[in-house]
mmCIF file of C-alpha atoms in Angstrom:
data_model
loop_
_atom_site.group_PDB
_atom_site.id
_atom_site.type_symbol
_atom_site.label_atom_id
_atom_site.label_comp_id
_atom_site.label_asym_id
_atom_site.label_seq_id
_atom_site.Cartn_x
_atom_site.Cartn_y
_atom_site.Cartn_z
ATOM 1 C CA UNK I 60 -6.592 14.351 40.386
ATOM 2 C CA UNK I 61 -4.503 16.329 37.840
ATOM 3 C CA UNK I 62 -4.778 15.169 34.240
ATOM 4 C CA UNK I 63 -1.022 14.554 34.128
ATOM 5 C CA UNK I 64 -1.490 11.758 36.690
ATOM 6 C CA UNK I 65 -4.202 9.999 34.666
ATOM 7 C CA UNK I 66 -3.393 7.364 32.039
ATOM 8 C CA UNK I 67 -6.051 8.569 29.571
ATOM 9 C CA UNK I 68 -4.548 11.920 28.458
ATOM 10 C CA UNK I 69 -1.062 10.423 28.209
ATOM 11 C CA UNK I 70 -2.335 7.472 26.188
ATOM 12 C CA UNK I 71 -4.169 9.721 23.737
ATOM 13 C CA UNK I 72 -0.987 11.727 23.124
ATOM 14 C CA UNK I 73 1.048 8.535 22.766
ATOM 15 C CA UNK I 74 -1.272 6.902 20.216
ATOM 16 C CA UNK I 75 -2.243 9.961 18.176
ATOM 17 C CA UNK I 76 0.858 12.139 18.298
ATOM 18 C CA UNK I 77 3.957 10.190 19.236
ATOM 19 C CA UNK I 78 3.697 6.959 17.232
ATOM 20 C CA UNK I 79 2.053 8.673 14.246
ATOM 21 C CA UNK I 80 3.699 12.086 13.896
ATOM 22 C CA UNK I 81 7.020 11.680 15.699
ATOM 23 C CA UNK I 82 7.857 8.035 15.045
ATOM 24 C CA UNK I 83 5.847 7.456 11.845
ATOM 25 C CA UNK I 84 5.409 3.805 12.764
ATOM 26 C CA UNK I 85 3.751 1.364 10.380
ATOM 27 C CA UNK I 86 -0.020 1.031 10.422
ATOM 28 C CA UNK I 87 0.156 -2.530 11.740
ATOM 29 C CA UNK I 88 2.472 -1.425 14.575
ATOM 30 C CA UNK I 89 0.011 1.304 15.538
ATOM 31 C CA UNK I 90 -2.811 -1.237 15.560
ATOM 32 C CA UNK I 91 -0.725 -3.585 17.724
ATOM 33 C CA UNK I 92 -0.022 -0.830 20.274
ATOM 34 C CA UNK I 93 -3.699 0.133 20.317
ATOM 35 C CA UNK I 94 -4.808 -3.469 20.852
ATOM 36 C CA UNK I 95 -2.345 -3.859 23.728
ATOM 37 C CA UNK I 96 -4.036 -1.090 25.688
ATOM 38 C CA UNK I 97 -7.504 -2.298 24.724
ATOM 39 C CA UNK I 98 -6.582 -5.454 26.645
ATOM 40 C CA UNK I 99 -4.536 -3.861 29.427
ATOM 41 C CA UNK I 100 -6.912 -1.094 30.570
ATOM 42 C CA UNK I 101 -9.972 -3.312 31.265
ATOM 43 C CA UNK I 102 -7.680 -5.784 33.047
ATOM 44 C CA UNK I 103 -6.179 -3.010 35.217
ATOM 45 C CA UNK I 104 -9.639 -1.568 35.883
ATOM 46 C CA UNK I 105 -10.844 -4.893 37.272
ATOM 47 C CA UNK I 106 -7.759 -5.387 39.413
ATOM 48 C CA UNK I 107 -7.684 -1.944 41.062
ATOM 49 C CA UNK I 108 -11.492 -1.559 40.996
ATOM 50 C CA UNK I 109 -11.541 1.794 39.272
ATOM 51 C CA UNK I 110 -13.290 3.008 36.112
ATOM 52 C CA UNK I 111 -10.940 3.041 33.137
ATOM 53 C CA UNK I 112 -11.163 6.838 32.787
ATOM 54 C CA UNK I 113 -9.982 7.265 36.420
ATOM 55 C CA UNK I 114 -6.953 4.988 36.159
ATOM 56 C CA UNK I 115 -3.766 6.789 37.266
ATOM 57 C CA UNK I 116 -0.205 6.163 36.186
ATOM 58 C CA UNK I 117 0.662 4.813 39.638
ATOM 59 C CA UNK I 118 -2.126 2.213 39.333
ATOM 60 C CA UNK I 119 -0.186 0.653 36.469
ATOM 61 C CA UNK I 120 2.493 -0.893 38.670
ATOM 62 C CA UNK I 121 5.126 -3.349 37.469
ATOM 63 C CA UNK I 122 3.401 -6.054 39.555
ATOM 64 C CA UNK I 123 0.109 -5.398 37.759
ATOM 65 C CA UNK I 124 1.812 -5.476 34.360
ATOM 66 C CA UNK I 125 3.385 -8.837 35.228
ATOM 67 C CA UNK I 126 -0.057 -10.176 36.179
ATOM 68 C CA UNK I 127 -1.393 -8.906 32.853
ATOM 69 C CA UNK I 128 1.384 -10.676 30.942
ATOM 70 C CA UNK I 129 0.679 -13.898 32.840
ATOM 71 C CA UNK I 130 -3.024 -13.467 32.033
ATOM 72 C CA UNK I 131 -2.172 -13.266 28.321
ATOM 73 C CA UNK I 132 -0.272 -16.545 28.392
ATOM 74 C CA UNK I 133 -2.336 -18.582 30.842
ATOM 75 C CA UNK I 134 -5.905 -17.432 30.198
ATOM 76 C CA UNK I 135 -5.861 -16.075 26.674
ATOM 77 C CA UNK I 136 -3.467 -18.744 25.371
ATOM 78 C CA UNK I 137 -1.026 -16.269 23.789
ATOM 79 C CA UNK I 138 2.483 -17.323 22.843
ATOM 80 C CA UNK I 139 5.646 -15.991 24.458
ATOM 81 C CA UNK I 140 6.294 -13.899 21.355
ATOM 82 C CA UNK I 141 2.866 -12.250 21.658
ATOM 83 C CA UNK I 142 3.507 -11.651 25.354
ATOM 84 C CA UNK I 143 6.793 -9.928 24.526
ATOM 85 C CA UNK I 144 5.126 -7.888 21.793
ATOM 86 C CA UNK I 145 2.540 -6.550 24.274
ATOM 87 C CA UNK I 146 5.306 -5.776 26.761
ATOM 88 C CA UNK I 147 7.204 -3.824 24.088
ATOM 89 C CA UNK I 148 4.161 -1.579 23.566
ATOM 90 C CA UNK I 149 3.840 -0.942 27.322
ATOM 91 C CA UNK I 150 7.565 -0.149 27.578
ATOM 92 C CA UNK I 151 7.316 2.296 24.672
ATOM 93 C CA UNK I 152 4.438 4.056 26.438
ATOM 94 C CA UNK I 153 6.436 4.245 29.686
ATOM 95 C CA UNK I 154 9.446 5.661 27.857
ATOM 96 C CA UNK I 155 7.233 8.286 26.221
ATOM 97 C CA UNK I 156 5.737 9.402 29.559
ATOM 98 C CA UNK I 157 9.075 9.367 31.404
ATOM 99 C CA UNK I 158 10.754 11.496 28.737
ATOM 100 C CA UNK I 159 8.128 14.225 29.098
ATOM 101 C CA UNK I 160 7.353 14.289 32.823
ATOM 102 C CA UNK I 161 10.258 14.088 35.322
ATOM 103 C CA UNK I 162 7.770 13.139 38.047
ATOM 104 C CA UNK I 163 7.089 9.871 36.209
ATOM 105 C CA UNK I 164 10.721 8.841 35.709
ATOM 106 C CA UNK I 165 10.696 6.424 38.650
ATOM 107 C CA UNK I 166 7.471 4.803 37.462
ATOM 108 C CA UNK I 167 8.935 4.562 33.968
ATOM 109 C CA UNK I 168 12.082 2.815 35.228
ATOM 110 C CA UNK I 169 10.020 0.190 37.075
ATOM 111 C CA UNK I 170 7.974 -0.612 33.940
ATOM 112 C CA UNK I 171 10.995 -0.711 31.646
ATOM 113 C CA UNK I 172 12.799 -3.041 34.048
ATOM 114 C CA UNK I 173 10.309 -5.838 33.275
ATOM 115 C CA UNK I 174 12.234 -8.438 31.306
ATOM 116 C CA UNK I 175 11.158 -10.106 28.097
ATOM 117 C CA UNK I 176 10.828 -13.858 28.133
ATOM 118 C CA UNK I 177 13.148 -15.948 26.037
ATOM 119 C CA UNK I 178 11.192 -17.404 23.143
ATOM 120 C CA UNK I 179 12.267 -20.193 20.838
ATOM 121 C CA UNK I 180 12.125 -19.054 17.235
ATOM 122 C CA UNK I 181 9.830 -21.265 15.146
ATOM 123 C CA UNK I 182 11.490 -23.106 12.248
ATOM 124 C CA UNK I 183 11.300 -21.304 8.925
ATOM 125 C CA UNK I 184 8.787 -23.041 6.664
ATOM 126 C CA UNK I 185 9.334 -22.898 2.923
ATOM 127 C CA UNK I 186 8.428 -24.764 -0.254
ATOM 128 C CA UNK I 187 10.586 -26.535 -2.791
ATOM 129 C CA UNK I 188 10.513 -25.335 -6.374
ATOM 130 C CA UNK I 189 8.305 -28.290 -7.362
ATOM 131 C CA UNK I 190 5.829 -27.524 -4.545
ATOM 132 C CA UNK I 191 5.660 -23.852 -5.482
ATOM 133 C CA UNK I 192 5.081 -24.698 -9.135
ATOM 134 C CA UNK I 193 2.314 -27.111 -8.106
ATOM 135 C CA UNK I 194 0.596 -24.293 -6.204
ATOM 136 C CA UNK I 195 0.888 -21.961 -9.202
ATOM 137 C CA UNK I 196 -0.779 -24.628 -11.358
ATOM 138 C CA UNK I 197 -3.912 -24.762 -9.160
ATOM 139 C CA UNK I 198 -5.807 -21.650 -10.438
ATOM 140 C CA UNK I 199 -7.810 -22.295 -13.607
ATOM 141 C CA UNK I 200 -6.333 -19.777 -16.006
ATOM 142 C CA UNK I 201 -9.068 -20.378 -18.577
ATOM 143 C CA UNK I 202 -11.291 -17.901 -16.751
ATOM 144 C CA UNK I 203 -10.788 -14.361 -15.460
ATOM 145 C CA UNK I 204 -10.850 -15.317 -11.781
ATOM 146 C CA UNK I 205 -8.190 -17.994 -12.218
ATOM 147 C CA UNK I 206 -5.973 -15.562 -14.116
ATOM 148 C CA UNK I 207 -6.249 -13.039 -11.277
ATOM 149 C CA UNK I 208 -5.430 -15.672 -8.635
ATOM 150 C CA UNK I 209 -2.457 -16.924 -10.650
ATOM 151 C CA UNK I 210 -1.146 -13.359 -11.031
ATOM 152 C CA UNK I 211 -1.343 -12.775 -7.275
ATOM 153 C CA UNK I 212 0.424 -16.040 -6.383
ATOM 154 C CA UNK I 213 3.125 -15.430 -8.989
ATOM 155 C CA UNK I 214 3.658 -11.882 -7.713
ATOM 156 C CA UNK I 215 4.050 -13.153 -4.126
ATOM 157 C CA UNK I 216 6.651 -15.681 -5.275
ATOM 158 C CA UNK I 217 8.486 -13.251 -7.574
ATOM 159 C CA UNK I 218 8.813 -10.395 -5.081
ATOM 160 C CA UNK I 219 8.598 -12.050 -1.647
ATOM 161 C CA UNK I 220 6.178 -9.242 -0.762
ATOM 162 C CA UNK I 221 4.364 -8.997 2.554
ATOM 163 C CA UNK I 222 0.569 -9.276 2.504
ATOM 164 C CA UNK I 223 0.185 -5.580 3.352
ATOM 165 C CA UNK I 224 2.447 -4.672 0.422
ATOM 166 C CA UNK I 225 0.316 -6.734 -1.957
ATOM 167 C CA UNK I 226 -3.032 -5.345 -0.809
ATOM 168 C CA UNK I 227 -1.718 -1.759 -1.066
ATOM 169 C CA UNK I 228 -0.215 -2.192 -4.544
ATOM 170 C CA UNK I 229 -1.626 0.311 -7.072
ATOM 171 C CA UNK I 230 -1.383 0.375 -10.850
ATOM 172 C CA UNK I 231 0.922 3.417 -10.597
ATOM 173 C CA UNK I 232 3.370 1.278 -8.583
ATOM 174 C CA UNK I 233 4.104 -0.916 -11.624
ATOM 175 C CA UNK I 234 6.754 0.092 -14.154
ATOM 176 C CA UNK I 235 6.414 -2.161 -17.211
ATOM 177 C CA UNK I 236 9.101 -0.780 -19.545
ATOM 178 C CA UNK I 237 10.851 -3.843 -20.934
ATOM 179 C CA UNK I 238 9.425 -3.293 -24.419
ATOM 180 C CA UNK I 239 10.927 0.223 -24.365
ATOM 181 C CA UNK I 240 14.359 -0.929 -23.247
ATOM 182 C CA UNK I 241 13.757 -0.375 -19.539
ATOM 183 C CA UNK I 242 13.173 -2.691 -16.595
ATOM 184 C CA UNK I 243 9.953 -4.179 -15.254
ATOM 185 C CA UNK I 244 9.686 -3.131 -11.617
ATOM 186 C CA UNK I 245 7.181 -3.135 -8.784
ATOM 187 C CA UNK I 246 7.406 -0.397 -6.153
ATOM 188 C CA UNK I 247 6.450 -1.834 -2.763
ATOM 189 C CA UNK I 248 5.428 0.266 0.235
ATOM 190 C CA UNK I 249 6.740 -1.613 3.261
ATOM 191 C CA UNK I 250 6.914 -1.215 7.014
ATOM 192 C CA UNK I 251 7.362 2.258 8.434
ATOM 193 C CA UNK I 252 6.788 3.927 5.066
ATOM 194 C CA UNK I 253 9.920 2.329 3.553
ATOM 195 C CA UNK I 254 9.822 1.975 -0.224
ATOM 196 C CA UNK I 255 11.739 -0.534 -2.323
ATOM 197 C CA UNK I 256 11.668 -1.741 -5.906
ATOM 198 C CA UNK I 257 11.653 -5.375 -6.997
ATOM 199 C CA UNK I 258 12.416 -6.572 -10.530
ATOM 200 C CA UNK I 259 9.717 -8.618 -12.239
ATOM 201 C CA UNK I 260 10.119 -11.756 -14.315
ATOM 202 C CA UNK I 261 8.861 -11.592 -17.891
ATOM 203 C CA UNK I 262 6.007 -13.969 -16.996
ATOM 204 C CA UNK I 263 5.005 -11.775 -14.046
ATOM 205 C CA UNK I 264 5.106 -8.692 -16.273
ATOM 206 C CA UNK I 265 2.897 -10.406 -18.851
ATOM 207 C CA UNK I 266 0.146 -11.477 -16.453
ATOM 208 C CA UNK I 267 0.166 -8.147 -14.590
ATOM 209 C CA UNK I 268 -0.087 -6.199 -17.846
ATOM 210 C CA UNK I 269 -3.201 -8.206 -18.696
ATOM 211 C CA UNK I 270 -4.688 -7.554 -15.250
ATOM 212 C CA UNK I 271 -4.365 -3.758 -15.309
ATOM 213 C CA UNK I 272 -5.659 -3.039 -18.818
ATOM 214 C CA UNK I 273 -7.998 -0.041 -18.695
ATOM 215 C CA UNK I 274 -7.483 0.693 -14.987
ATOM 216 C CA UNK I 275 -6.734 4.094 -13.486
ATOM 217 C CA UNK I 276 -3.306 4.705 -11.883
ATOM 218 C CA UNK I 277 -4.856 4.773 -8.387
ATOM 219 C CA UNK I 278 -6.750 1.511 -8.876
ATOM 220 C CA UNK I 279 -5.584 -1.612 -7.006
ATOM 221 C CA UNK I 280 -3.683 -4.200 -9.049
ATOM 222 C CA UNK I 281 -5.275 -7.279 -7.490
ATOM 223 C CA UNK I 282 -9.068 -7.542 -7.416
ATOM 224 C CA UNK I 283 -11.194 -10.239 -5.818
ATOM 225 C CA UNK I 284 -14.000 -12.026 -7.640
ATOM 226 C CA UNK I 285 -16.359 -9.280 -6.437
ATOM 227 C CA UNK I 286 -14.230 -6.595 -8.066
ATOM 228 C CA UNK I 287 -12.915 -5.151 -4.798
ATOM 229 C CA UNK I 288 -9.307 -4.850 -3.669
ATOM 230 C CA UNK I 289 -7.996 -7.959 -1.930
ATOM 231 C CA UNK I 290 -7.951 -7.845 1.856
ATOM 232 C CA UNK I 291 -5.386 -9.539 4.097
ATOM 233 C CA UNK I 292 -7.911 -12.265 4.833
ATOM 234 C CA UNK I 293 -8.588 -12.730 1.124
ATOM 235 C CA UNK I 294 -4.913 -13.240 0.312
ATOM 236 C CA UNK I 295 -4.494 -15.712 3.192
ATOM 237 C CA UNK I 296 -7.607 -17.599 2.114
ATOM 238 C CA UNK I 297 -6.404 -17.829 -1.504
ATOM 239 C CA UNK I 298 -3.001 -19.220 -0.491
ATOM 240 C CA UNK I 299 -4.532 -21.732 1.919
ATOM 241 C CA UNK I 300 -7.069 -22.899 -0.679
ATOM 242 C CA UNK I 301 -4.432 -23.392 -3.381
ATOM 243 C CA UNK I 302 -2.130 -25.237 -0.965
ATOM 244 C CA UNK I 303 -4.991 -27.549 0.022
ATOM 245 C CA UNK I 304 -5.283 -28.647 -3.628
ATOM 246 C CA UNK I 305 -1.646 -29.831 -3.697
ATOM 247 C CA UNK I 306 -1.486 -33.405 -2.284
ATOM 248 C CA UNK I 307 2.169 -33.188 -1.220
ATOM 249 C CA UNK I 308 1.346 -30.135 0.943
ATOM 250 C CA UNK I 309 -1.347 -31.972 2.920
ATOM 251 C CA UNK I 310 -1.113 -31.214 6.638
ATOM 252 C CA UNK I 311 1.303 -28.296 6.177
ATOM 253 C CA UNK I 312 0.422 -24.731 7.117
ATOM 254 C CA UNK I 313 1.099 -22.649 3.998
ATOM 255 C CA UNK I 314 0.613 -18.894 4.325
ATOM 256 C CA UNK I 315 1.695 -15.869 2.274
ATOM 257 C CA UNK I 316 4.658 -15.514 4.638
ATOM 258 C CA UNK I 317 5.740 -19.066 3.801
ATOM 259 C CA UNK I 318 5.852 -17.978 0.150
ATOM 260 C CA UNK I 319 7.992 -15.005 1.246
ATOM 261 C CA UNK I 320 10.368 -17.446 2.965
ATOM 262 C CA UNK I 321 10.306 -19.580 -0.199
ATOM 263 C CA UNK I 322 11.421 -16.642 -2.345
ATOM 264 C CA UNK I 323 14.317 -15.921 0.006
ATOM 265 C CA UNK I 324 15.436 -19.563 0.180
ATOM 266 C CA UNK I 325 15.347 -19.969 -3.590
ATOM 267 C CA UNK I 326 17.436 -16.808 -3.974
ATOM 268 C CA UNK I 327 19.988 -18.245 -1.527
ATOM 269 C CA UNK I 328 20.101 -21.530 -3.467
ATOM 270 C CA UNK I 329 20.621 -19.573 -6.682
ATOM 271 C CA UNK I 330 23.751 -18.019 -5.161
ATOM 272 C CA UNK I 331 22.356 -14.500 -4.733
ATOM 273 C CA UNK I 332 24.318 -12.374 -2.268
ATOM 274 C CA UNK I 333 22.688 -12.205 1.182
ATOM 275 C CA UNK I 334 22.779 -8.385 1.210
ATOM 276 C CA UNK I 335 20.927 -8.318 -2.102
ATOM 277 C CA UNK I 336 18.290 -10.605 -0.592
ATOM 278 C CA UNK I 337 18.024 -8.239 2.395
ATOM 279 C CA UNK I 338 17.239 -5.353 0.045
ATOM 280 C CA UNK I 339 14.902 -7.577 -2.004
ATOM 281 C CA UNK I 340 12.807 -8.474 1.055
ATOM 282 C CA UNK I 341 12.988 -5.036 2.666
ATOM 283 C CA UNK I 342 14.718 -6.131 5.877
ATOM 284 C CA UNK I 343 16.263 -3.350 7.959
ATOM 285 C CA UNK I 344 19.011 -5.553 9.416
ATOM 286 C CA UNK I 345 20.971 -8.213 7.584
ATOM 287 C CA UNK I 346 20.808 -10.358 10.747
ATOM 288 C CA UNK I 347 17.133 -10.933 9.924
ATOM 289 C CA UNK I 348 18.057 -12.192 6.468
ATOM 290 C CA UNK I 349 20.831 -14.462 7.750
ATOM 291 C CA UNK I 350 18.298 -17.074 8.869
ATOM 292 C CA UNK I 351 17.836 -18.048 5.224
ATOM 293 C CA UNK I 352 21.538 -18.854 4.862
ATOM 294 C CA UNK I 353 21.249 -21.444 7.628
ATOM 295 C CA UNK I 354 18.209 -23.487 6.694
ATOM 296 C CA UNK I 355 19.205 -25.380 3.576
ATOM 297 C CA UNK I 356 20.837 -28.762 4.163
ATOM 298 C CA UNK I 357 22.555 -28.656 0.778
ATOM 299 C CA UNK I 358 24.472 -25.524 1.738
ATOM 300 C CA UNK I 359 25.384 -27.057 5.090
ATOM 301 C CA UNK I 360 26.601 -30.274 3.454
ATOM 302 C CA UNK I 361 28.797 -28.327 1.043
ATOM 303 C CA UNK I 362 30.262 -26.317 3.912
ATOM 304 C CA UNK I 363 31.063 -29.485 5.869
ATOM 305 C CA UNK I 364 32.702 -31.074 2.838
ATOM 306 C CA UNK I 365 35.135 -28.162 2.595
ATOM 307 C CA UNK I 366 36.560 -28.884 6.027
ATOM 308 C CA UNK I 367 36.172 -32.667 6.125
ATOM 309 C CA UNK I 368 38.733 -34.442 8.319
ATOM 310 C CA UNK I 369 40.898 -36.977 6.545
ATOM 311 C CA UNK I 370 40.545 -35.479 3.100
ATOM 312 C CA UNK I 371 43.598 -36.157 0.907
ATOM 313 C CA UNK I 372 46.256 -33.455 1.007
ATOM 314 C CA UNK I 373 48.380 -32.141 -1.852
ATOM 315 C CA UNK I 374 50.445 -34.796 -3.609
ATOM 316 C CA UNK I 375 53.550 -32.603 -3.926
ATOM 317 C CA UNK I 376 55.366 -30.486 -1.420
ATOM 318 C CA UNK I 377 55.238 -26.763 -2.101
ATOM 319 C CA UNK I 378 59.011 -26.712 -2.769
ATOM 320 C CA UNK I 379 58.444 -29.061 -5.710
ATOM 321 C CA UNK I 380 56.000 -26.679 -7.286
ATOM 322 C CA UNK I 381 58.270 -25.095 -9.863
ATOM 323 C CA UNK I 382 55.647 -22.681 -11.067
ATOM 324 C CA UNK I 383 55.161 -21.369 -7.534
ATOM 325 C CA UNK I 384 58.932 -20.973 -7.009
ATOM 326 C CA UNK I 385 59.265 -19.147 -10.305
ATOM 327 C CA UNK I 386 56.462 -16.841 -9.244
ATOM 328 C CA UNK I 387 58.145 -16.119 -5.876
ATOM 329 C CA UNK I 388 61.561 -15.531 -7.459
ATOM 330 C CA UNK I 389 60.060 -13.129 -9.928
ATOM 331 C CA UNK I 390 58.631 -10.842 -7.265
#
């Protein structure tokens, strides 16, 4: 069988050339695509009774892909959103193959015709200002470890950074220039290599300056108790542990992403423009940021009050408004 008919050579090109060199996708996206095929290929091998290295493009039929997606939901217990995420990776692979081999165009069209399932978006969880301040008060700042944990939590709240952006933060990414008349900024490296800068509060600048004393520019900003850079798991564990020590947060799932939502919601409540919040959080589309404008009941109540039925109208007719008439006559 020619190599161009086998899945293996195409998949190697897709994962090592296309998504890395041509698309420059984020590291987490690459890992997600890789994991999709780590699940799909053994499943397909069992169904068609072929070794993985002998699987052909035509073995990966739309019917088999649908069975795989059902397997994810029913046997592995994955959510609809995870199912759709795996399907997106398979579609991207089909599009890649179809764009480079005309003989595979028909196969590509069958795979790309598989529809995504409608998934209900989960409600956005966020913390009130009092709850966030209670979490910040948990670390014992009398010792070095507590100071480091407080700095990390405060940085998450200040910037609304993703976990990956926090774990990748280096000393060289901090610009602490307020004393020299400049601005305190953190340069965050986000999804797809996108870079943005977030202003830092004076308190955040103070605790970060203490953390990075004597460190090289390439050193990580946040270190665990063992002196190593924080991992994703370490950041999640810290947030969960601090939330567990706040009685009013009992039974609630608090993650670093909840703190990111909290930052956005507090910016909305402070009257910050939604497009500014989009840039602050590093969203590509403002439609992603719009969810934060819809979740606060106070904003909704104020909007309803503006158009309340039966509200008293003006006491005078417009013709009796002498100032208005004078204005119109003077035009």
